[in-house]
Amino acid sequence: MATSVTICLWFDTGAEDAARYYCSVIDGAELGTITTYPEGSYGGQDGQVMGAEFTLDGTHFYLLNGGPHFRLTEAASIQLRVDTQEEIDRYWDALIADGGEPSECGWLKDRWGLSWQVTPRRLEELFASGTEEQRVRVNAAMLKMQKFDLAELEAAAAG
């Protein structure tokens, strides 16, 4: 059997709800197996949801209901690379809904505390192909944003 990679993220509770929500709002996401704690589990969690699997653009995730011992932080995030302002707006709004928090430069936390980046592919192109002067202007514009605004980034690149 070939080696496979799955990203495991530790949740206090809510792993199943989070996985179902991500699959409902992110194009192409697919829900996988939901597992429960067996009888005699640590912490008396018998029969409760242990974890939920989902796949996002070919990447496998396992969300573990492990309890309050560890917290999600900005040190790890999921980056959604998108093409249009409509996609930026849709994903941003969906992920900060019901208690999420916007941050800077396309970053946000959802209501479960998981960090996401909603990043336009065009931003990467502007940094990769622009002149040094253009990249400085784009960077300055980007640093003033929470949710990315493609028109503003393009205007910064154009001068």
Tab-separated table of C-alpha atoms in Angstrom:
chain	number	residue	atom	x	y	z
A	1	MET	CA	0.000	0.000	0.000
A	2	ALA	CA	1.327	3.450	-0.901
A	3	THR	CA	1.882	6.074	1.757
A	4	SER	CA	-0.818	8.688	2.001
A	5	VAL	CA	-0.928	12.021	3.778
A	6	THR	CA	-3.790	13.380	5.857
A	7	ILE	CA	-3.730	16.658	7.744
A	8	CYS	CA	-5.095	16.156	11.257
A	9	LEU	CA	-6.486	19.200	13.039
A	10	TRP	CA	-7.323	19.079	16.754
A	11	PHE	CA	-10.700	20.496	17.731
A	12	ASP	CA	-12.120	20.670	21.238
A	13	THR	CA	-15.557	19.720	19.906
A	14	GLY	CA	-17.464	20.420	16.708
A	15	ALA	CA	-15.329	18.439	14.243
A	16	GLU	CA	-18.321	16.919	12.466
A	17	ASP	CA	-20.184	20.237	12.266
A	18	ALA	CA	-17.061	21.954	10.923
A	19	ALA	CA	-16.388	19.280	8.291
A	20	ARG	CA	-20.001	19.354	7.130
A	21	TYR	CA	-19.932	23.148	6.989
A	22	TYR	CA	-16.687	23.289	4.992
A	23	CYS	CA	-18.140	20.779	2.524
A	24	SER	CA	-21.284	22.884	2.167
A	25	VAL	CA	-19.469	26.127	1.336
A	26	ILE	CA	-16.271	25.125	-0.489
A	27	ASP	CA	-16.634	23.994	-4.084
A	28	GLY	CA	-15.532	20.417	-4.608
A	29	ALA	CA	-15.096	19.552	-0.911
A	30	GLU	CA	-16.280	16.052	-0.052
A	31	LEU	CA	-17.273	14.658	3.322
A	32	GLY	CA	-15.680	11.374	4.299
A	33	THR	CA	-16.040	9.052	7.254
A	34	ILE	CA	-17.396	10.188	10.616
A	35	THR	CA	-15.968	8.098	13.463
A	36	THR	CA	-17.132	7.746	17.068
A	37	TYR	CA	-15.235	6.966	20.247
A	38	PRO	CA	-15.516	3.297	21.222
A	39	GLU	CA	-16.670	2.078	24.613
A	40	GLY	CA	-14.121	2.710	27.347
A	41	SER	CA	-12.570	5.734	25.669
A	42	TYR	CA	-10.493	8.263	27.561
A	43	GLY	CA	-12.590	10.980	29.155
A	44	GLY	CA	-15.869	9.080	28.981
A	45	GLN	CA	-16.556	10.068	25.382
A	46	ASP	CA	-18.097	6.696	24.509
A	47	GLY	CA	-20.234	6.961	21.369
A	48	GLN	CA	-19.495	10.658	20.785
A	49	VAL	CA	-17.985	11.834	17.504
A	50	MET	CA	-14.243	11.261	17.547
A	51	GLY	CA	-13.509	12.750	14.156
A	52	ALA	CA	-14.624	13.685	10.706
A	53	GLU	CA	-12.820	13.299	7.410
A	54	PHE	CA	-13.158	15.547	4.400
A	55	THR	CA	-11.265	16.142	1.184
A	56	LEU	CA	-10.556	19.583	-0.188
A	57	ASP	CA	-9.067	19.809	-3.685
A	58	GLY	CA	-7.452	16.392	-3.291
A	59	THR	CA	-6.062	17.128	0.192
A	60	HIS	CA	-7.347	14.878	2.975
A	61	PHE	CA	-8.202	16.301	6.385
A	62	TYR	CA	-9.166	14.621	9.623
A	63	LEU	CA	-10.773	16.837	12.249
A	64	LEU	CA	-10.315	15.267	15.683
A	65	ASN	CA	-12.549	16.052	18.655
A	66	GLY	CA	-9.692	15.737	21.139
A	67	GLY	CA	-10.901	18.002	23.924
A	68	PRO	CA	-9.633	21.323	25.265
A	69	HIS	CA	-5.975	20.293	25.694
A	70	PHE	CA	-4.702	21.918	22.477
A	71	ARG	CA	-5.935	24.942	20.543
A	72	LEU	CA	-5.850	25.823	16.866
A	73	THR	CA	-3.567	28.794	16.126
A	74	GLU	CA	-2.613	30.968	13.174
A	75	ALA	CA	0.609	28.936	12.937
A	76	ALA	CA	-1.320	26.615	10.619
A	77	SER	CA	-3.928	27.694	8.098
A	78	ILE	CA	-5.727	26.442	5.030
A	79	GLN	CA	-5.202	28.598	1.960
A	80	LEU	CA	-7.982	28.852	-0.594
A	81	ARG	CA	-6.465	30.127	-3.847
A	82	VAL	CA	-9.184	31.665	-5.970
A	83	ASP	CA	-9.580	33.542	-9.260
A	84	THR	CA	-12.338	36.114	-8.825
A	85	GLN	CA	-13.557	38.763	-6.426
A	86	GLU	CA	-16.843	36.894	-6.268
A	87	GLU	CA	-15.027	33.815	-4.915
A	88	ILE	CA	-13.085	35.934	-2.437
A	89	ASP	CA	-16.295	37.518	-1.174
A	90	ARG	CA	-18.246	34.254	-1.008
A	91	TYR	CA	-15.611	32.242	0.866
A	92	TRP	CA	-14.642	35.119	3.146
A	93	ASP	CA	-18.247	35.808	4.131
A	94	ALA	CA	-19.059	32.128	4.652
A	95	LEU	CA	-15.979	31.421	6.759
A	96	ILE	CA	-16.384	34.406	9.095
A	97	ALA	CA	-20.139	33.839	9.495
A	98	ASP	CA	-21.552	33.034	12.918
A	99	GLY	CA	-18.575	34.067	15.035
A	100	GLY	CA	-15.537	33.989	12.762
A	101	GLU	CA	-13.016	36.835	12.843
A	102	PRO	CA	-11.370	38.742	10.004
A	103	SER	CA	-7.650	39.347	10.230
A	104	GLU	CA	-5.091	40.952	7.926
A	105	CYS	CA	-3.890	40.199	4.387
A	106	GLY	CA	-6.594	37.702	3.481
A	107	TRP	CA	-6.439	35.760	6.761
A	108	LEU	CA	-9.425	34.949	8.951
A	109	LYS	CA	-10.510	32.557	11.655
A	110	ASP	CA	-13.742	30.622	11.324
A	111	ARG	CA	-16.129	30.069	14.220
A	112	TRP	CA	-14.187	26.968	15.329
A	113	GLY	CA	-10.909	28.918	15.471
A	114	LEU	CA	-9.368	27.419	12.320
A	115	SER	CA	-7.310	29.911	10.320
A	116	TRP	CA	-7.874	30.330	6.601
A	117	GLN	CA	-6.345	32.468	3.875
A	118	VAL	CA	-8.580	33.494	0.986
A	119	THR	CA	-5.979	34.497	-1.589
A	120	PRO	CA	-6.404	35.524	-5.223
A	121	ARG	CA	-4.049	33.764	-7.629
A	122	ARG	CA	-3.609	37.155	-9.311
A	123	LEU	CA	-1.798	38.446	-6.209
A	124	GLU	CA	0.828	35.746	-6.638
A	125	GLU	CA	1.158	36.687	-10.332
A	126	LEU	CA	1.624	40.366	-9.468
A	127	PHE	CA	4.416	39.520	-7.031
A	128	ALA	CA	6.061	37.081	-9.444
A	129	SER	CA	5.932	39.103	-12.657
A	130	GLY	CA	5.819	42.771	-11.728
A	131	THR	CA	8.669	45.222	-11.561
A	132	GLU	CA	10.162	45.953	-8.160
A	133	GLU	CA	8.219	49.236	-8.068
A	134	GLN	CA	4.955	47.432	-8.863
A	135	ARG	CA	5.603	44.774	-6.226
A	136	VAL	CA	6.266	47.465	-3.613
A	137	ARG	CA	2.967	49.183	-4.454
A	138	VAL	CA	1.024	45.912	-4.445
A	139	ASN	CA	2.596	44.931	-1.134
A	140	ALA	CA	1.694	48.295	0.415
A	141	ALA	CA	-1.911	47.936	-0.775
A	142	MET	CA	-2.105	44.350	0.458
A	143	LEU	CA	-0.876	45.268	3.930
A	144	LYS	CA	-3.831	47.662	4.349
A	145	MET	CA	-6.425	44.993	3.551
A	146	GLN	CA	-8.286	42.426	5.537
A	147	LYS	CA	-10.309	40.779	2.766
A	148	PHE	CA	-8.500	41.121	-0.557
A	149	ASP	CA	-9.858	43.553	-3.127
A	150	LEU	CA	-8.648	42.542	-6.604
A	151	ALA	CA	-9.468	45.916	-8.172
A	152	GLU	CA	-7.361	47.731	-5.575
A	153	LEU	CA	-4.466	45.313	-6.058
A	154	GLU	CA	-4.621	45.807	-9.839
A	155	ALA	CA	-4.756	49.583	-9.374
A	156	ALA	CA	-1.699	49.455	-7.130
A	157	ALA	CA	0.176	47.426	-9.741
A	158	ALA	CA	-0.782	49.897	-12.469
A	159	GLY	CA	0.411	52.828	-10.378
